[in-house]
Short mmCIF file of C-alpha atoms in Angstrom, two decimals:
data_model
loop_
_atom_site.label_atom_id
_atom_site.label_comp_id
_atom_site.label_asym_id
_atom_site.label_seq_id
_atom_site.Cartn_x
_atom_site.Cartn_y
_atom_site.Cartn_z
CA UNK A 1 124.06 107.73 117.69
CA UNK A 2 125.74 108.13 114.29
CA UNK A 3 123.48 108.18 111.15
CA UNK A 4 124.75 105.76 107.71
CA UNK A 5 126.18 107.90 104.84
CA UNK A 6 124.05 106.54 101.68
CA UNK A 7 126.69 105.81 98.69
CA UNK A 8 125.46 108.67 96.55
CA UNK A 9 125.88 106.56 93.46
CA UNK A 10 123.08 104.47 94.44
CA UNK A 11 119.45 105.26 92.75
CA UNK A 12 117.71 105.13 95.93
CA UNK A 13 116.93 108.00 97.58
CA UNK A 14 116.62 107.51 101.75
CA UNK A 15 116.32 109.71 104.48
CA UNK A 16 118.19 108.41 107.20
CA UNK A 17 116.24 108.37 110.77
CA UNK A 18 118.20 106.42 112.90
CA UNK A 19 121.22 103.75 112.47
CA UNK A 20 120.93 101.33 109.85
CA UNK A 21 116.43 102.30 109.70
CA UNK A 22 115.33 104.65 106.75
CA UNK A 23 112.60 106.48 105.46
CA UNK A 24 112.54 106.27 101.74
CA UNK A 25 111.08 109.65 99.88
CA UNK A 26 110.67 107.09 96.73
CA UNK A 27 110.62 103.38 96.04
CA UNK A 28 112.20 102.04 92.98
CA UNK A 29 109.99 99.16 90.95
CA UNK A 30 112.25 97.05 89.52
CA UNK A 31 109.69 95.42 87.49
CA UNK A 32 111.11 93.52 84.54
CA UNK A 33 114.47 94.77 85.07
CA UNK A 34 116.11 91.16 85.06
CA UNK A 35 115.01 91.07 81.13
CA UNK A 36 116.17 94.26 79.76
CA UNK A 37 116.35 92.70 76.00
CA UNK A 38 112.09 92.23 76.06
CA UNK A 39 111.21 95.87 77.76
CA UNK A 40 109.63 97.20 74.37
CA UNK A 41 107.69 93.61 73.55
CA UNK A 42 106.45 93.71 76.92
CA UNK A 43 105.84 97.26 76.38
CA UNK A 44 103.51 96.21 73.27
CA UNK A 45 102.25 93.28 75.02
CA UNK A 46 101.07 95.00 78.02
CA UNK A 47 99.76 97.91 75.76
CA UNK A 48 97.58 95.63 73.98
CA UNK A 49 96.32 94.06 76.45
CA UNK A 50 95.12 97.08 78.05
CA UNK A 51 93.41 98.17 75.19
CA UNK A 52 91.20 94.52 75.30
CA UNK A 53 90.42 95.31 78.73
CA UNK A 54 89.38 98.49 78.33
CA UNK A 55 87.50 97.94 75.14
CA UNK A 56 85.89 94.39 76.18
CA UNK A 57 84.45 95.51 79.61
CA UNK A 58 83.61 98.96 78.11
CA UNK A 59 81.32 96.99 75.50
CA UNK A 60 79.69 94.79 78.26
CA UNK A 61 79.19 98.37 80.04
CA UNK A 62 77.36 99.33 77.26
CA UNK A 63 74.81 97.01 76.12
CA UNK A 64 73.74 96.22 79.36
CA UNK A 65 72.77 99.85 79.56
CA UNK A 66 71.22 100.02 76.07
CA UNK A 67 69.96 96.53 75.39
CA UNK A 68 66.09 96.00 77.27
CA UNK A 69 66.40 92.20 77.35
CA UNK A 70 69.89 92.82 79.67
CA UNK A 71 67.89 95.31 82.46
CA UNK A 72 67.93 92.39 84.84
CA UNK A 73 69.74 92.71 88.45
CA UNK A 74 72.51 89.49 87.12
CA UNK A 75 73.47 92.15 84.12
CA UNK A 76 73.73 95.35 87.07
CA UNK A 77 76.34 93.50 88.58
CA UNK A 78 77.75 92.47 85.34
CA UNK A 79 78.39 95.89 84.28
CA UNK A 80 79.47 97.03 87.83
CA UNK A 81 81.87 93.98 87.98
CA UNK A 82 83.46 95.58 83.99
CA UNK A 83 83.72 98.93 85.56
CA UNK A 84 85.33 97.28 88.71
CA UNK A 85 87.85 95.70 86.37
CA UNK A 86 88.71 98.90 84.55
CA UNK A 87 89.43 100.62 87.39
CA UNK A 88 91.16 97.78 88.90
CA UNK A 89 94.01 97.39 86.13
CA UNK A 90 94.23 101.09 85.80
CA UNK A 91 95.53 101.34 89.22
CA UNK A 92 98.86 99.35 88.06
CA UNK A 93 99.03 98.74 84.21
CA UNK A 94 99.11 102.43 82.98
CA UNK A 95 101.80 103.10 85.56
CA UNK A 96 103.94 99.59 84.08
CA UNK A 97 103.63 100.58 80.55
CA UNK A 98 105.10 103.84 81.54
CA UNK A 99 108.30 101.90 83.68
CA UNK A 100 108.71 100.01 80.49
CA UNK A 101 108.82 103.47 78.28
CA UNK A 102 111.12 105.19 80.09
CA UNK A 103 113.29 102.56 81.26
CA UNK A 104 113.46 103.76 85.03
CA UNK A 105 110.63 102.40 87.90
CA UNK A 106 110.81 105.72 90.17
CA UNK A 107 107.85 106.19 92.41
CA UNK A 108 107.56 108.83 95.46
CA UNK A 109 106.70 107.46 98.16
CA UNK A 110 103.01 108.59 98.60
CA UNK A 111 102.52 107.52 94.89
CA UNK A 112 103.24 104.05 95.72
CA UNK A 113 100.97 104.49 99.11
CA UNK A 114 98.03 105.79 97.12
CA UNK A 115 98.64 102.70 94.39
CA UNK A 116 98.92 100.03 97.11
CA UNK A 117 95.52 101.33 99.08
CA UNK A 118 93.34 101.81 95.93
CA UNK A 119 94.86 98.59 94.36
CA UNK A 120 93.66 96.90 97.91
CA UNK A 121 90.59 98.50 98.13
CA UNK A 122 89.71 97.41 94.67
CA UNK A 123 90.73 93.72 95.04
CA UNK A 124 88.42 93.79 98.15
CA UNK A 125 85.91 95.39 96.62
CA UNK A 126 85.92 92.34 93.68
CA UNK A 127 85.72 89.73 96.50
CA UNK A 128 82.48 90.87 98.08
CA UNK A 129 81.01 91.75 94.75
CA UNK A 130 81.65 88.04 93.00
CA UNK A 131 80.12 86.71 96.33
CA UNK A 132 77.52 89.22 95.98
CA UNK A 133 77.15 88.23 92.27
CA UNK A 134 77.00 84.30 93.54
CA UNK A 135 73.95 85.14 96.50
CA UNK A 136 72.07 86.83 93.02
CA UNK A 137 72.29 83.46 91.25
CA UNK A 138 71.39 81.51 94.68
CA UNK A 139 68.04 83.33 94.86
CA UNK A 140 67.23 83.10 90.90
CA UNK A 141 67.94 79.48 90.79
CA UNK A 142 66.37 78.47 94.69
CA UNK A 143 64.00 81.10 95.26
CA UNK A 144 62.90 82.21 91.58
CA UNK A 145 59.28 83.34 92.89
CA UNK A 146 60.68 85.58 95.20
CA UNK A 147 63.59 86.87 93.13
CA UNK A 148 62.25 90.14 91.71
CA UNK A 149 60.82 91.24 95.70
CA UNK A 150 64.74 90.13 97.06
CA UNK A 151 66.11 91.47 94.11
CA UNK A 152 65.09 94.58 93.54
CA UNK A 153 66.90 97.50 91.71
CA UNK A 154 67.08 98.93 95.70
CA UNK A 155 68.66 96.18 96.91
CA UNK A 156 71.15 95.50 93.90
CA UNK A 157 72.33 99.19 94.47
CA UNK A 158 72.71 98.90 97.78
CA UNK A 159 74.50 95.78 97.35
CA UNK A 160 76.79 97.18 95.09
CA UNK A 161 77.43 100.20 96.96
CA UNK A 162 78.36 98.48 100.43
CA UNK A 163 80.70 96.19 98.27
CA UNK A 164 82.39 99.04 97.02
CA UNK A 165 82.67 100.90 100.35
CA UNK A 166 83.25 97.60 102.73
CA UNK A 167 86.51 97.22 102.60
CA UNK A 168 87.84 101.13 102.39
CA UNK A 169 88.59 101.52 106.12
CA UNK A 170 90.36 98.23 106.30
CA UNK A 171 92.57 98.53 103.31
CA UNK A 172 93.34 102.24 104.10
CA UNK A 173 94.43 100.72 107.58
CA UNK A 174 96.43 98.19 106.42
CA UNK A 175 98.16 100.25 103.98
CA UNK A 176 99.15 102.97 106.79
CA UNK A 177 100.59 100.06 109.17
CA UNK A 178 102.92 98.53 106.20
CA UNK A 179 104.41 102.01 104.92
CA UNK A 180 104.68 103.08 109.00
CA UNK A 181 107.19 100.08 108.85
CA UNK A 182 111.02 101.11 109.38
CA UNK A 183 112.51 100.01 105.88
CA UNK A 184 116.47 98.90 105.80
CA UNK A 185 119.31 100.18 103.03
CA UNK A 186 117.33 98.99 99.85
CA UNK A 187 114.00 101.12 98.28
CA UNK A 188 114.33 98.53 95.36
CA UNK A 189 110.89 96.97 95.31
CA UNK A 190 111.00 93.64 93.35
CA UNK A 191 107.43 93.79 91.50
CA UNK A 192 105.67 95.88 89.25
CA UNK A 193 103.64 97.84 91.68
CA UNK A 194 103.34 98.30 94.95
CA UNK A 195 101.75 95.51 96.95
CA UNK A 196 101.99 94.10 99.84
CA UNK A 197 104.37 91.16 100.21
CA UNK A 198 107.04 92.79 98.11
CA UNK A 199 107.20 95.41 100.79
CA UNK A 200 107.54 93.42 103.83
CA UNK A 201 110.50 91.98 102.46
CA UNK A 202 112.37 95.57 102.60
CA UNK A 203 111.19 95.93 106.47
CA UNK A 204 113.53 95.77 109.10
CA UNK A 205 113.04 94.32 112.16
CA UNK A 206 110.42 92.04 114.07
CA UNK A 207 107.64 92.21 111.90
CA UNK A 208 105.78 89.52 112.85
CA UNK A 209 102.36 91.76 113.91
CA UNK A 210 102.12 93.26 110.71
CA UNK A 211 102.24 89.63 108.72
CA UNK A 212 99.56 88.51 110.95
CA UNK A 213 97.48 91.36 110.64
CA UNK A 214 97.90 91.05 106.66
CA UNK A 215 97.29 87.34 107.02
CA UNK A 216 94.00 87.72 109.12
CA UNK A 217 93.13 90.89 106.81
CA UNK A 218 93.38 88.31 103.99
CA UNK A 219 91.39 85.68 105.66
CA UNK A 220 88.39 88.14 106.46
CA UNK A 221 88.67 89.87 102.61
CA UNK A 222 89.77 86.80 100.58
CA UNK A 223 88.50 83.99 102.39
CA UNK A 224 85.24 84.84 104.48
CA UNK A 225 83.57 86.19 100.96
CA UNK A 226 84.85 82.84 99.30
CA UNK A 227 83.35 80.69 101.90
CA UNK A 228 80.05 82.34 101.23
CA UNK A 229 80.44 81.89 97.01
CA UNK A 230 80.87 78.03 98.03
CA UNK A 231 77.50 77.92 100.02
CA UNK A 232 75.83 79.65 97.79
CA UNK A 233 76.74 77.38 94.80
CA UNK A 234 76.35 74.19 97.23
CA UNK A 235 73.01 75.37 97.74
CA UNK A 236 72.89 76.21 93.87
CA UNK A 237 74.00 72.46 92.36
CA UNK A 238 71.59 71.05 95.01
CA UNK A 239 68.49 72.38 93.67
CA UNK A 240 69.92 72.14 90.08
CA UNK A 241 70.41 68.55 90.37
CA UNK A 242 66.51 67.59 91.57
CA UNK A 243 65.15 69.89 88.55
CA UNK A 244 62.97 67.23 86.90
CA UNK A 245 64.12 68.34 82.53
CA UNK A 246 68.21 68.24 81.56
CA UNK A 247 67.27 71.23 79.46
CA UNK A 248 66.37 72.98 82.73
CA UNK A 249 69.72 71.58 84.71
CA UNK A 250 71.70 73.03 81.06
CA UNK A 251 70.10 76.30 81.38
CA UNK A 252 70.58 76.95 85.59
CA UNK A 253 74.41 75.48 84.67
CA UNK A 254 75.19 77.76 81.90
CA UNK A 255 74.01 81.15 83.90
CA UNK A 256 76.38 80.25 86.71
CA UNK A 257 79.62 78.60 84.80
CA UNK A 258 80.45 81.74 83.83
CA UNK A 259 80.56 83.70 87.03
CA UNK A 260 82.44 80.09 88.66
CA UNK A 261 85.52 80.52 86.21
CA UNK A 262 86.08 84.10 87.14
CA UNK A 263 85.69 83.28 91.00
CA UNK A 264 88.39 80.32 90.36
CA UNK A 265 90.40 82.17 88.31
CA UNK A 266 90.44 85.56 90.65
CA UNK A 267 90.25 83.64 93.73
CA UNK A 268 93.07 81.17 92.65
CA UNK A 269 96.17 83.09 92.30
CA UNK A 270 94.70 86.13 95.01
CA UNK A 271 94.55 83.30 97.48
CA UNK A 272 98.12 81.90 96.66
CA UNK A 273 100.45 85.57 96.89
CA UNK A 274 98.65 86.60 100.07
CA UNK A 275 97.60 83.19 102.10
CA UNK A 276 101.20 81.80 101.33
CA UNK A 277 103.95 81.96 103.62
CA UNK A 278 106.85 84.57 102.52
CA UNK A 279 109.33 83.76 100.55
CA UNK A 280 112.76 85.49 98.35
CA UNK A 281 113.01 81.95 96.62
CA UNK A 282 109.60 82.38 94.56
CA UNK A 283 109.87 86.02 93.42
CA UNK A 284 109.32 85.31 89.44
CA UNK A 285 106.49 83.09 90.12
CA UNK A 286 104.68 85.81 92.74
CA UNK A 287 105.16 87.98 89.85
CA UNK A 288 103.45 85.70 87.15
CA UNK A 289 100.50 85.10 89.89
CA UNK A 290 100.29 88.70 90.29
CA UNK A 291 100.42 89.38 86.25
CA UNK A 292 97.11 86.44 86.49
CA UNK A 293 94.73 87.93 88.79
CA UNK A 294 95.75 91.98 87.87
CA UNK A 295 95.92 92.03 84.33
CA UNK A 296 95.12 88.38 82.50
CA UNK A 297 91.87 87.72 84.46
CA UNK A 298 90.24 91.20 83.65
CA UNK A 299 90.97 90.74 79.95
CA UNK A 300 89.83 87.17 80.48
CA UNK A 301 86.18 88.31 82.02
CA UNK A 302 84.45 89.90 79.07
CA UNK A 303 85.38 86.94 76.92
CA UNK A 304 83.96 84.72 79.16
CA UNK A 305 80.87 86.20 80.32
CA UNK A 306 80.09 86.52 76.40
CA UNK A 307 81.16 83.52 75.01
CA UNK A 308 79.30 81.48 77.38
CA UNK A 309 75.93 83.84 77.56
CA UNK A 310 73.77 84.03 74.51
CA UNK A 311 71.86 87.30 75.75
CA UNK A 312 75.15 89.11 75.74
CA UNK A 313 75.89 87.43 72.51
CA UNK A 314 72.83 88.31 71.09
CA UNK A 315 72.83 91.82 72.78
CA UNK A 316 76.64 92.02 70.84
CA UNK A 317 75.40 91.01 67.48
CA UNK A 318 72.39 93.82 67.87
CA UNK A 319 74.55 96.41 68.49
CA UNK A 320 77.30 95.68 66.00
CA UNK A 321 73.94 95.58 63.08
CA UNK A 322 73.11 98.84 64.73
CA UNK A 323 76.48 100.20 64.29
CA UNK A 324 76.71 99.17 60.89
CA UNK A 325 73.58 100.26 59.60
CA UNK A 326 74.53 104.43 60.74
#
């Protein structure tokens, strides 16, 4: 069996295995390559944006620590849900803005493992915890006499933890069967981090297993928690509707819209890349679906859960008079 010589003016960097199968020691993200001219707007852009998210879930962070009126168990998984998000877009943006810097997407191969299974775990992790979030607004609005007993800071934490913890050995899995894939001549990875579908599309042979186990990995993570947000808020609009005041039905509304726009808009483009089938025709728009649920929808979250909430507004307003009082 002969091996391939690799042109050595190529970028990519491949140990060769076996004829025409590889073994790259690093990926190449090729990002926003295709627009060279807009790498330092994007740069700015991105930069910015990271800054809001940082900044706008660090805030809501913060006065739900230091503001009584917010120590409720819908504010604990507020703040957990900010700190989710942080960690979330640090997994990918920080490592972007530096592609964009230097001009050049290198990543060694166990960098881009380590970025695909937290990125994974962290998605997952923001499934349960919105569905989670949606079973804490089911029992204040159907069961409100027995919401502090259900609801208690016990249960919250231990909510919160197995949300966070759930999905670990699945993710981890699934990340170890895609990079145990035999990969053909290219390392070029056509995204802006390591994910998934990107990835199968540099595998080589039948790979058929692996898309279904992604696919039914997707349906447990994605859809299952989904499913349960839907009959929770069924449950939710029922007993809404037979309140007997509109000023009741207004208030039950307004402490659920919020958490329903950032289940559409997370759920929305999540459920499109990974549910769809695969596809090289549709590369820029699995890029501008990725760019909505990784980066947009995080900076999106603190504007809408304070916008639409007049404790948090009200908590925001204290704690700017605070600040400028010192």
């Amino acid at each position: 069996m002969q091996s391939r010589h690799v042109n050595p003016r190529r970028p990519n960097k491949l140990k060769i295995i076996q004829t025409n199968l590889t073994l790259p020691t690093e990926f190449i993200l090729l990002g926003f390559s295709d627009i060279p001219r807009l790498h330092w707007f994007l740069f700015g852009i991105f930069l910015f944006i990271y800054m809001i998210i940082l900044l706008g879930n660090g805030i809501i962070i913060l006065i739900t620590r230091v503001e009584p009126a917010l120590q409720t168990p819908m504010y604990f998984f507020i703040s957990n849900f900010s700190l989710l998000e942080i960690c979330y877009v640090s997994v990918t943006l920080p490592r972007m803005l530096m592609d964009l810097f230097t001009l050049k997407g290198n990543i060694p191969f166990f960098a881009c493992a380590t970025q695909m299974c937290l990125f994974l775990i962290l998605g997952a992790t923001e499934c349960f915890l919105l569905a989670v979030m949606a079973y804490d607004r089911y029992v204040a609005i159907c069961n409100p006499l027995h919401y502090p007993v259900v609801m208690s800071h016990k249960v919250c934490t231990q909510l919160v933890v197995a949300s966070w913890v759930i999905g670990i050995p699945i993710q981890v899995g699934q990340t170890y069967q895609i990079l145990s894939l035999p990969f053909c001549d290219s390392n070029q990875i056509n995204h802006f981090f390591c994910d998934i579908p990107p990835l199968l599309k540099l595998a080589c042979g039948d790979i058929f297993v692996n898309e279904l186990v992604v696919f039914i990995s997707a349906v447990l993570i994605v859809t299952v928690p989904f499913m349960l947000i839907l009959v929770s808020y069924s449950r939710i609009i029922s007993t809404i509707l037979k309140l007997p005041s509109n000023t009741g039905r207004a208030k039950a509304f307004s402490t659920c819209s919020s958490h329903l726009i950032v289940v559409f808009l997370f759920y929305g483009s999540a459920s499109i890349t990974y549910l769809k089938p695969k596809s090289n025709k549709h590369e820029g728009i699995d890029k501008l679906l990725s760019l909505f649920y990784t980066i947009l929808t995080p900076m999106f979250n603190p504007l809408i859960y304070s916008l639409r909430n007049r404790d948090v507004t009200g908590a925001l307003r204290k704690l700017f008079t605070r600040l400028l009082t010192l």
